[in-house]
PDB file of C-alpha atoms and ligand atoms in Angstrom:
ATOM      1  CA  ALA A   2      14.537  -1.590  16.738  1.00 48.00           C
ATOM      2  CA  ASN A   3      18.174  -2.414  15.941  1.00 56.00           C
ATOM      3  CA  ALA A   4      18.218  -5.767  17.689  1.00 74.00           C
ATOM      4  CA  THR A   5      20.368  -8.385  16.021  1.00 85.00           C
ATOM      5  CA  ARG A   6      18.428 -11.239  14.437  1.00 90.00           C
ATOM      6  CA  ASP A   7      19.461 -14.301  12.477  1.00 94.00           C
ATOM      7  CA  ARG A   8      16.108 -14.793  10.768  1.00 97.00           C
ATOM      8  CA  LEU A   9      14.344 -12.537   8.281  1.00 97.00           C
ATOM      9  CA  ARG A  10      10.763 -11.489   8.996  1.00 98.00           C
ATOM     10  CA  ILE A  11       8.366 -10.449   6.217  1.00 98.00           C
ATOM     11  CA  ALA A  12       4.923  -8.919   6.815  1.00 98.00           C
ATOM     12  CA  ILE A  13       2.181  -9.754   4.320  1.00 98.00           C
ATOM     13  CA  GLN A  14      -1.574  -9.208   4.224  1.00 98.00           C
ATOM     14  CA  LYS A  15      -3.447 -11.870   6.185  1.00 96.00           C
ATOM     15  CA  SER A  16      -6.445 -11.781   3.871  1.00 96.00           C
ATOM     16  CA  GLY A  17      -7.473  -9.507   1.039  1.00 97.00           C
ATOM     17  CA  ARG A  18      -6.374  -8.764  -2.487  1.00 98.00           C
ATOM     18  CA  LEU A  19      -2.619  -9.040  -1.917  1.00 98.00           C
ATOM     19  CA  ALA A  20      -2.594 -12.060   0.414  1.00 97.00           C
ATOM     20  CA  ASP A  21      -2.538 -14.907  -2.126  1.00 97.00           C
ATOM     21  CA  PRO A  22      -0.263 -13.324  -4.738  1.00 98.00           C
ATOM     22  CA  ALA A  23       2.208 -12.324  -1.994  1.00 98.00           C
ATOM     23  CA  ARG A  24       2.414 -15.879  -0.654  1.00 97.00           C
ATOM     24  CA  SER A  25       2.686 -17.330  -4.158  1.00 97.00           C
ATOM     25  CA  LEU A  26       5.559 -14.993  -4.962  1.00 98.00           C
ATOM     26  CA  LEU A  27       7.443 -15.937  -1.797  1.00 98.00           C
ATOM     27  CA  ALA A  28       6.753 -19.639  -2.389  1.00 97.00           C
ATOM     28  CA  ALA A  29       8.117 -19.244  -5.932  1.00 97.00           C
ATOM     29  CA  CYS A  30      11.283 -17.846  -4.291  1.00 98.00           C
ATOM     30  CA  GLY A  31      11.693 -21.240  -2.617  1.00 97.00           C
ATOM     31  CA  LEU A  32      10.282 -20.398   0.802  1.00 97.00           C
ATOM     32  CA  SER A  33       8.054 -22.774   2.746  1.00 96.00           C
ATOM     33  CA  TRP A  34       6.510 -22.419   6.189  1.00 95.00           C
ATOM     34  CA  ARG A  35       4.829 -24.081   9.129  1.00 93.00           C
ATOM     35  CA  GLU A  36       1.791 -22.074  10.212  1.00 86.00           C
ATOM     36  CA  SER A  37       1.071 -21.251  13.818  1.00 80.00           C
ATOM     37  CA  ARG A  38      -2.329 -22.334  15.161  1.00 75.00           C
ATOM     38  CA  ASP A  39      -3.646 -18.756  15.223  1.00 78.00           C
ATOM     39  CA  LYS A  40      -2.446 -18.329  11.605  1.00 82.00           C
ATOM     40  CA  LEU A  41      -0.704 -15.039  12.374  1.00 92.00           C
ATOM     41  CA  PHE A  42       2.845 -16.318  12.125  1.00 94.00           C
ATOM     42  CA  CYS A  43       4.445 -18.669   9.602  1.00 96.00           C
ATOM     43  CA  TYR A  44       7.749 -20.191  10.634  1.00 96.00           C
ATOM     44  CA  GLY A  45      10.166 -20.543   7.708  1.00 97.00           C
ATOM     45  CA  GLU A  46      11.243 -24.146   7.109  1.00 96.00           C
ATOM     46  CA  SER A  47      13.293 -24.160   3.912  1.00 95.00           C
ATOM     47  CA  LEU A  48      15.064 -20.942   4.924  1.00 96.00           C
ATOM     48  CA  PRO A  49      15.115 -18.800   8.076  1.00 97.00           C
ATOM     49  CA  VAL A  50      12.515 -16.437   6.638  1.00 98.00           C
ATOM     50  CA  ASP A  51       9.320 -16.053   8.697  1.00 97.00           C
ATOM     51  CA  LEU A  52       6.012 -14.416   7.765  1.00 97.00           C
ATOM     52  CA  LEU A  53       3.791 -12.202   9.870  1.00 97.00           C
ATOM     53  CA  LEU A  54       0.178 -12.114   8.603  1.00 97.00           C
ATOM     54  CA  VAL A  55      -1.370  -8.713   9.309  1.00 98.00           C
ATOM     55  CA  ARG A  56      -3.697  -5.940   8.081  1.00 97.00           C
ATOM     56  CA  ASP A  57      -2.076  -4.153   5.149  1.00 97.00           C
ATOM     57  CA  ASP A  58      -2.364  -0.842   7.026  1.00 97.00           C
ATOM     58  CA  ASP A  59       0.013  -2.161   9.704  1.00 98.00           C
ATOM     59  CA  ILE A  60       2.820  -3.130   7.310  1.00 98.00           C
ATOM     60  CA  PRO A  61       4.644   0.225   6.916  1.00 98.00           C
ATOM     61  CA  GLY A  62       4.660   0.753  10.697  1.00 97.00           C
ATOM     62  CA  LEU A  63       5.970  -2.752  11.376  1.00 97.00           C
ATOM     63  CA  ILE A  64       8.949  -2.040   9.095  1.00 97.00           C
ATOM     64  CA  ALA A  65       9.468   1.462  10.529  1.00 96.00           C
ATOM     65  CA  ASP A  66       9.528   0.000  14.052  1.00 95.00           C
ATOM     66  CA  GLY A  67      11.923  -2.785  13.036  1.00 95.00           C
ATOM     67  CA  VAL A  68       9.437  -5.503  13.986  1.00 96.00           C
ATOM     68  CA  CYS A  69       9.564  -6.775  10.404  1.00 97.00           C
ATOM     69  CA  ASP A  70      12.392  -6.471   7.887  1.00 98.00           C
ATOM     70  CA  TYR A  71      10.289  -6.455   4.728  1.00 98.00           C
ATOM     71  CA  GLY A  72       6.655  -6.195   3.770  1.00 98.00           C
ATOM     72  CA  ILE A  73       4.483  -6.709   0.709  1.00 98.00           C
ATOM     73  CA  VAL A  74       2.015  -3.844   0.507  1.00 98.00           C
ATOM     74  CA  GLY A  75       0.338  -1.509  -1.981  1.00 98.00           C
ATOM     75  CA  ARG A  76       2.378   1.547  -2.975  1.00 98.00           C
ATOM     76  CA  ASN A  77      -0.761   3.555  -2.095  1.00 98.00           C
ATOM     77  CA  GLU A  78      -0.546   2.448   1.556  1.00 98.00           C
ATOM     78  CA  LEU A  79       3.215   2.904   1.727  1.00 98.00           C
ATOM     79  CA  ASP A  80       3.113   6.432   0.257  1.00 98.00           C
ATOM     80  CA  GLU A  81       0.134   7.466   2.371  1.00 98.00           C
ATOM     81  CA  GLN A  82       1.900   6.529   5.583  1.00 98.00           C
ATOM     82  CA  ALA A  83       5.176   8.078   4.416  1.00 97.00           C
ATOM     83  CA  ASN A  84       3.327  11.364   3.722  1.00 97.00           C
ATOM     84  CA  ALA A  85       1.484  11.152   7.038  1.00 97.00           C
ATOM     85  CA  ARG A  86       4.808  10.682   8.836  1.00 96.00           C
ATOM     86  CA  LEU A  87       6.293  13.667   6.991  1.00 96.00           C
ATOM     87  CA  GLU A  88       3.341  15.828   8.075  1.00 96.00           C
ATOM     88  CA  ILE A  89       4.301  15.237  11.705  1.00 96.00           C
ATOM     89  CA  GLY A  90       8.025  15.552  11.074  1.00 97.00           C
ATOM     90  CA  LEU A  91       8.974  11.863  11.006  1.00 95.00           C
ATOM     91  CA  SER A  92      11.153  10.372   8.288  1.00 92.00           C
ATOM     92  CA  PRO A  93       9.594   7.476   6.310  1.00 88.00           C
ATOM     93  CA  ALA A  94      11.948   4.812   7.799  1.00 92.00           C
ATOM     94  CA  TYR A  95      11.191   2.393   4.946  1.00 96.00           C
ATOM     95  CA  ARG A  96      11.476   2.425   1.191  1.00 97.00           C
ATOM     96  CA  GLU A  97      10.120   0.724  -1.888  1.00 98.00           C
ATOM     97  CA  VAL A  98      12.630  -2.002  -2.766  1.00 98.00           C
ATOM     98  CA  ARG A  99      10.897  -3.638  -5.767  1.00 98.00           C
ATOM     99  CA  PRO A 100       7.645  -3.175  -7.705  1.00 98.00           C
ATOM    100  CA  LEU A 101       5.983  -6.606  -7.833  1.00 98.00           C
ATOM    101  CA  GLY A 102       3.676  -6.433 -10.848  1.00 97.00           C
ATOM    102  CA  PHE A 103       0.378  -7.403  -9.186  1.00 98.00           C
ATOM    103  CA  GLY A 104      -2.339  -5.494  -7.302  1.00 98.00           C
ATOM    104  CA  GLY A 105      -2.296  -2.743  -9.908  1.00 98.00           C
ATOM    105  CA  CYS A 106      -4.684   0.180  -9.407  1.00 98.00           C
ATOM    106  CA  ARG A 107      -4.717   3.975  -9.515  1.00 98.00           C
ATOM    107  CA  LEU A 108      -5.516   6.542  -6.859  1.00 99.00           C
ATOM    108  CA  MET A 109      -7.841   8.924  -8.688  1.00 98.00           C
ATOM    109  CA  LEU A 110     -10.016  11.958  -8.204  1.00 98.00           C
ATOM    110  CA  ALA A 111     -13.568  11.239  -9.292  1.00 98.00           C
ATOM    111  CA  ILE A 112     -16.337  13.795  -9.737  1.00 98.00           C
ATOM    112  CA  PRO A 113     -20.098  13.470 -10.325  1.00 98.00           C
ATOM    113  CA  GLU A 114     -20.807  12.396 -13.915  1.00 98.00           C
ATOM    114  CA  THR A 115     -22.788  15.566 -14.522  1.00 98.00           C
ATOM    115  CA  TRP A 116     -19.813  17.875 -13.841  1.00 98.00           C
ATOM    116  CA  GLU A 117     -17.413  19.221 -16.431  1.00 98.00           C
ATOM    117  CA  TRP A 118     -13.754  18.785 -15.355  1.00 98.00           C
ATOM    118  CA  GLU A 119     -11.843  22.056 -15.574  1.00 97.00           C
ATOM    119  CA  GLY A 120      -8.751  21.233 -13.529  1.00 97.00           C
ATOM    120  CA  ALA A 121      -7.522  21.355  -9.952  1.00 98.00           C
ATOM    121  CA  GLN A 122      -8.533  25.001  -9.380  1.00 97.00           C
ATOM    122  CA  GLN A 123     -12.144  23.895  -9.598  1.00 97.00           C
ATOM    123  CA  LEU A 124     -11.674  22.051  -6.289  1.00 98.00           C
ATOM    124  CA  GLN A 125     -11.163  25.255  -4.290  1.00 98.00           C
ATOM    125  CA  GLY A 126     -13.471  25.198  -1.243  1.00 98.00           C
ATOM    126  CA  LEU A 127     -14.973  21.782  -2.035  1.00 98.00           C
ATOM    127  CA  ARG A 128     -15.147  18.683   0.197  1.00 98.00           C
ATOM    128  CA  ILE A 129     -13.233  15.589  -0.959  1.00 98.00           C
ATOM    129  CA  ALA A 130     -13.783  12.179   0.667  1.00 98.00           C
ATOM    130  CA  THR A 131     -10.822   9.788   0.764  1.00 98.00           C
ATOM    131  CA  SER A 132      -8.985   7.062   2.676  1.00 98.00           C
ATOM    132  CA  TYR A 133      -5.708   8.670   1.522  1.00 98.00           C
ATOM    133  CA  PRO A 134      -5.777  12.096   3.213  1.00 98.00           C
ATOM    134  CA  ALA A 135      -2.011  12.663   3.336  1.00 98.00           C
ATOM    135  CA  ILE A 136      -1.442  11.938  -0.377  1.00 98.00           C
ATOM    136  CA  LEU A 137      -4.445  14.098  -1.259  1.00 98.00           C
ATOM    137  CA  ARG A 138      -3.335  17.023   0.957  1.00 98.00           C
ATOM    138  CA  GLN A 139       0.115  16.872  -0.632  1.00 98.00           C
ATOM    139  CA  TRP A 140      -1.398  16.884  -4.143  1.00 98.00           C
ATOM    140  CA  LEU A 141      -3.712  19.805  -3.326  1.00 98.00           C
ATOM    141  CA  SER A 142      -1.031  21.894  -1.682  1.00 98.00           C
ATOM    142  CA  ALA A 143       1.346  21.359  -4.636  1.00 98.00           C
ATOM    143  CA  ARG A 144      -1.379  23.025  -6.735  1.00 98.00           C
ATOM    144  CA  GLY A 145      -2.204  25.769  -4.253  1.00 98.00           C
ATOM    145  CA  VAL A 146      -5.756  24.491  -3.822  1.00 98.00           C
ATOM    146  CA  GLU A 147      -7.562  24.766  -0.494  1.00 98.00           C
ATOM    147  CA  ALA A 148     -10.225  22.095  -0.196  1.00 98.00           C
ATOM    148  CA  SER A 149     -11.508  20.217   2.813  1.00 98.00           C
ATOM    149  CA  VAL A 150     -10.369  16.609   3.063  1.00 98.00           C
ATOM    150  CA  VAL A 151     -12.995  14.297   4.560  1.00 98.00           C
ATOM    151  CA  GLU A 152     -11.274  11.159   5.824  1.00 98.00           C
ATOM    152  CA  LEU A 153     -13.298   7.938   5.500  1.00 98.00           C
ATOM    153  CA  SER A 154     -11.962   4.434   6.097  1.00 96.00           C
ATOM    154  CA  GLY A 155     -14.342   2.772   3.628  1.00 94.00           C
ATOM    155  CA  SER A 156     -17.334   3.206   1.279  1.00 95.00           C
ATOM    156  CA  VAL A 157     -15.773   6.427   0.025  1.00 98.00           C
ATOM    157  CA  GLU A 158     -17.707   6.227  -3.252  1.00 98.00           C
ATOM    158  CA  ILE A 159     -21.092   6.820  -1.592  1.00 98.00           C
ATOM    159  CA  ALA A 160     -20.013  10.068   0.120  1.00 98.00           C
ATOM    160  CA  PRO A 161     -21.278  12.384  -2.667  1.00 98.00           C
ATOM    161  CA  LYS A 162     -24.695  10.690  -2.584  1.00 97.00           C
ATOM    162  CA  LEU A 163     -24.835  11.102   1.208  1.00 97.00           C
ATOM    163  CA  ASP A 164     -23.673  14.707   0.767  1.00 97.00           C
ATOM    164  CA  THR A 165     -20.776  14.223   3.189  1.00 97.00           C
ATOM    165  CA  ALA A 166     -18.476  15.266   0.318  1.00 98.00           C
ATOM    166  CA  ASP A 167     -18.699  16.816  -3.166  1.00 98.00           C
ATOM    167  CA  LEU A 168     -16.267  14.422  -4.830  1.00 98.00           C
ATOM    168  CA  ILE A 169     -13.892  11.595  -3.932  1.00 98.00           C
ATOM    169  CA  CYS A 170     -10.284  10.457  -4.209  1.00 98.00           C
ATOM    170  CA  ASP A 171     -10.153   6.644  -4.226  1.00 98.00           C
ATOM    171  CA  LEU A 172      -8.484   3.579  -5.707  1.00 98.00           C
ATOM    172  CA  VAL A 173      -9.779   2.517  -9.093  1.00 98.00           C
ATOM    173  CA  SER A 174      -9.092  -0.658 -11.030  1.00 98.00           C
ATOM    174  CA  SER A 175     -11.901  -1.533 -13.454  1.00 98.00           C
ATOM    175  CA  GLY A 176     -13.835   1.693 -12.788  1.00 98.00           C
ATOM    176  CA  ALA A 177     -17.082  -0.262 -12.228  1.00 98.00           C
ATOM    177  CA  THR A 178     -17.503   1.050  -8.668  1.00 98.00           C
ATOM    178  CA  LEU A 179     -17.262   4.671  -9.809  1.00 98.00           C
ATOM    179  CA  LYS A 180     -19.705   4.044 -12.619  1.00 98.00           C
ATOM    180  CA  ALA A 181     -22.209   2.371 -10.304  1.00 98.00           C
ATOM    181  CA  ASN A 182     -22.111   5.520  -8.169  1.00 98.00           C
ATOM    182  CA  GLN A 183     -22.462   7.986 -11.057  1.00 98.00           C
ATOM    183  CA  LEU A 184     -18.892   9.225 -10.670  1.00 98.00           C
ATOM    184  CA  LYS A 185     -16.181   9.663 -13.306  1.00 98.00           C
ATOM    185  CA  PRO A 186     -12.389   9.561 -12.848  1.00 98.00           C
ATOM    186  CA  VAL A 187     -10.620  12.797 -13.850  1.00 98.00           C
ATOM    187  CA  GLU A 188      -7.066  12.886 -12.396  1.00 98.00           C
ATOM    188  CA  THR A 189      -4.546  10.252 -11.322  1.00 98.00           C
ATOM    189  CA  LEU A 190      -2.692  11.046  -8.087  1.00 98.00           C
ATOM    190  CA  LEU A 191      -0.748   7.792  -7.952  1.00 98.00           C
ATOM    191  CA  ASP A 192      -0.100   4.718 -10.106  1.00 98.00           C
ATOM    192  CA  SER A 193      -0.023   1.871  -7.632  1.00 98.00           C
ATOM    193  CA  GLU A 194       0.800  -1.817  -7.435  1.00 98.00           C
ATOM    194  CA  ALA A 195       2.038  -4.184  -4.768  1.00 98.00           C
ATOM    195  CA  VAL A 196       5.646  -3.516  -3.796  1.00 98.00           C
ATOM    196  CA  LEU A 197       8.305  -5.078  -1.638  1.00 98.00           C
ATOM    197  CA  ALA A 198       8.970  -2.511   1.096  1.00 98.00           C
ATOM    198  CA  GLY A 199      12.115  -2.676   3.167  1.00 98.00           C
ATOM    199  CA  PRO A 200      14.344  -0.784   5.543  1.00 95.00           C
ATOM    200  CA  VAL A 201      16.219   2.372   4.574  1.00 94.00           C
ATOM    201  CA  ARG A 202      19.486   0.976   5.953  1.00 92.00           C
ATOM    202  CA  GLY A 203      21.070  -2.412   5.334  1.00 92.00           C
ATOM    203  CA  PHE A 204      21.605  -5.152   7.910  1.00 95.00           C
ATOM    204  CA  ASN A 205      24.793  -5.876   9.814  1.00 93.00           C
ATOM    205  CA  ASP A 206      23.923  -9.423  10.885  1.00 95.00           C
ATOM    206  CA  ALA A 207      22.826 -12.702   9.252  1.00 95.00           C
ATOM    207  CA  ARG A 208      19.917 -10.889   7.673  1.00 97.00           C
ATOM    208  CA  ALA A 209      22.262  -9.198   5.176  1.00 97.00           C
ATOM    209  CA  ASP A 210      23.019 -12.449   3.299  1.00 97.00           C
ATOM    210  CA  LEU A 211      19.437 -13.712   3.629  1.00 97.00           C
ATOM    211  CA  SER A 212      18.150 -10.453   2.286  1.00 97.00           C
ATOM    212  CA  ALA A 213      20.528 -10.495  -0.697  1.00 97.00           C
ATOM    213  CA  MET A 214      19.490 -14.053  -1.499  1.00 97.00           C
ATOM    214  CA  LEU A 215      15.789 -13.231  -1.247  1.00 97.00           C
ATOM    215  CA  LEU A 216      16.130 -10.253  -3.611  1.00 98.00           C
ATOM    216  CA  ARG A 217      18.172 -12.302  -6.078  1.00 98.00           C
ATOM    217  CA  ARG A 218      15.547 -15.033  -6.133  1.00 98.00           C
ATOM    218  CA  MET A 219      12.722 -12.532  -6.364  1.00 98.00           C
ATOM    219  CA  ASP A 220      14.355 -10.806  -9.321  1.00 97.00           C
ATOM    220  CA  GLY A 221      14.607 -14.197 -11.007  1.00 97.00           C
ATOM    221  CA  VAL A 222      10.934 -14.960 -10.408  1.00 97.00           C
ATOM    222  CA  LEU A 223       9.780 -11.481 -11.490  1.00 96.00           C
ATOM    223  CA  LYS A 224      11.806 -11.697 -14.686  1.00 92.00           C
ATOM    224  CA  LEU A 225      10.180 -15.022 -15.521  1.00 84.00           C
ATOM    225  CA  LYS A 226       6.778 -13.411 -15.064  1.00 79.00           C
ATOM    226  CA  ASP A 227       6.983 -10.707 -17.771  1.00 73.00           C
TER     227      ASP A 227
HETATM  228  O1  PRT B 316      -7.969  -6.119   5.812  1.00 67.26           O
HETATM  229  P1  PRT B 316      -6.929  -5.239   5.234  1.00 67.26           P
HETATM  230  O2  PRT B 316      -6.851  -3.879   5.880  1.00 67.26           O
HETATM  231  O3  PRT B 316      -5.597  -5.938   5.178  1.00 67.26           O
HETATM  232  O4  PRT B 316      -7.366  -5.045   3.694  1.00 67.26           O
HETATM  233  P2  PRT B 316      -7.995  -3.801   2.922  1.00 67.26           P
HETATM  234  O5  PRT B 316      -9.464  -4.021   2.831  1.00 67.26           O
HETATM  235  O6  PRT B 316      -7.494  -2.514   3.451  1.00 67.26           O
HETATM  236  O7  PRT B 316      -7.304  -3.955   1.494  1.00 67.26           O
HETATM  237  P3  PRT B 316      -7.723  -4.749   0.165  1.00 67.26           P
HETATM  238  O8  PRT B 316      -7.451  -6.197   0.339  1.00 67.26           O
HETATM  239  O9  PRT B 316      -9.072  -4.346  -0.328  1.00 67.26           O
HETATM  240  O10 PRT B 316      -6.674  -4.097  -0.848  1.00 67.26           O
HETATM  241  C1  PRT B 316      -5.307  -4.253  -0.646  1.00 67.26           C
HETATM  242  C2  PRT B 316      -4.570  -3.494  -1.741  1.00 67.26           C
HETATM  243  O11 PRT B 316      -4.967  -3.949  -3.033  1.00 67.26           O
HETATM  244  C3  PRT B 316      -4.844  -1.999  -1.818  1.00 67.26           C
HETATM  245  O12 PRT B 316      -4.153  -1.255  -0.832  1.00 67.26           O
HETATM  246  C4  PRT B 316      -4.355  -1.684  -3.228  1.00 67.26           C
HETATM  247  O13 PRT B 316      -2.940  -1.530  -3.240  1.00 67.26           O
HETATM  248  C5  PRT B 316      -4.692  -2.955  -4.003  1.00 67.26           C
HETATM  249  N1  PRT B 316      -5.849  -2.807  -4.911  1.00 67.26           N
HETATM  250  C6  PRT B 316      -5.833  -3.126  -6.238  1.00 67.26           C
HETATM  251  C7  PRT B 316      -7.082  -2.356  -4.630  1.00 67.26           C
HETATM  252  C8  PRT B 316      -7.827  -2.391  -5.819  1.00 67.26           C
HETATM  253  N2  PRT B 316      -7.025  -2.882  -6.796  1.00 67.26           N
HETATM  254  C9  PRT B 316      -9.214  -1.970  -5.819  1.00 67.26           C
HETATM  255  N3  PRT B 316      -9.893  -2.004  -6.858  1.00 67.26           N
HETATM  256  N4  PRT B 316      -7.648  -1.937  -3.469  1.00 67.26           N
HETATM  257  C10 PRT B 316      -8.938  -1.550  -3.483  1.00 67.26           C
HETATM  258  N5  PRT B 316      -9.742  -1.544  -4.596  1.00 67.26           N
HETATM  259  C11 PRT B 316     -11.158  -1.111  -4.432  1.00 67.26           C
HETATM  260  C12 PRT B 316     -11.503   0.197  -5.095  1.00 67.26           C
HETATM  261  O14 PRT B 316     -11.247   1.254  -4.206  1.00 67.26           O
HETATM  262  C13 PRT B 316     -13.007   0.061  -5.357  1.00 67.26           C
HETATM  263  O15 PRT B 316     -13.723   0.530  -4.245  1.00 67.26           O
HETATM  264  O16 PRT B 316     -12.005  -2.049  -5.002  1.00 67.26           O
HETATM  265  C14 PRT B 316     -13.199  -1.447  -5.458  1.00 67.26           C
HETATM  266  C15 PRT B 316     -13.480  -2.001  -6.833  1.00 67.26           C
HETATM  267  O17 PRT B 316     -12.676  -1.374  -7.829  1.00 67.26           O
HETATM  268  P4  PRT B 316     -13.176  -1.206  -9.337  1.00 67.26           P
HETATM  269  O18 PRT B 316     -12.565   0.060  -9.898  1.00 67.26           O
HETATM  270  O19 PRT B 316     -12.711  -2.418 -10.078  1.00 67.26           O
HETATM  271  O20 PRT B 316     -14.682  -1.127  -9.316  1.00 67.26           O
HETATM  272 ZN1   ZN B 317      -6.364  -2.112   5.005  1.00 67.26          ZN
END
């Protein structure tokens, strides 16, 4: 994990919502690449900064294991995996370095439209479907609520209809998906957006200067954006 390297390696989503904006941001920082045939690795040409194209779920772990130095990932994914690591006694091993201003969404509790929202205590004994079990468990325990967390990797919003859960905790942007499933958002657990995630400790090799330059350029690009 602490191997010396003279190139910087950044993990980004291969395809999905964050893939294009992440590449555009890095290109705006002056980076250019030559893609490998399998399209999983992009070799940095203008600077020694390479890209690894992966599932977003893999990004926190790749940084924690030292396989990648930085990653562009949703705060929701980063926090979920940090909480999951804490639950088993591991330190996060990565941190949020910069918010990036795209991929905005909120992790919210949503209940059937016909219910009246009376607060967290109402959740006692209920079943909540989510892809973010660690964040949800943390939120519930901070409020002294015992509910059962039903972990689903996708299609969380149909769980109440299928009666596999009473309500859900899911990402919301426009709210159209909730509406289409007769659900209404009632509490925000997390305000999320894409972030640059990086190591907890600095580098003691060529990556230190590269990293400083990348952050400087990124700050310049982000400032231009707002
Ligand atoms: O394949 P891979 O595992 O890499 O991709 P993925 O399918 O896990 O992720 P992807 O591409 O769907 O999302 C990547 C990141 O985008 C998420 O982790 C969030 O940080 C961010 N993001 C921003 C969102 C949304 N907005 C969003 N709306 N991720 C998911 N959604 C879902 C939402 O849960 C709902 O089901 O999109 C649906 C539509 O949302 P509404 O509210 O506009 O209807
Ligand atoms: Zn994913």
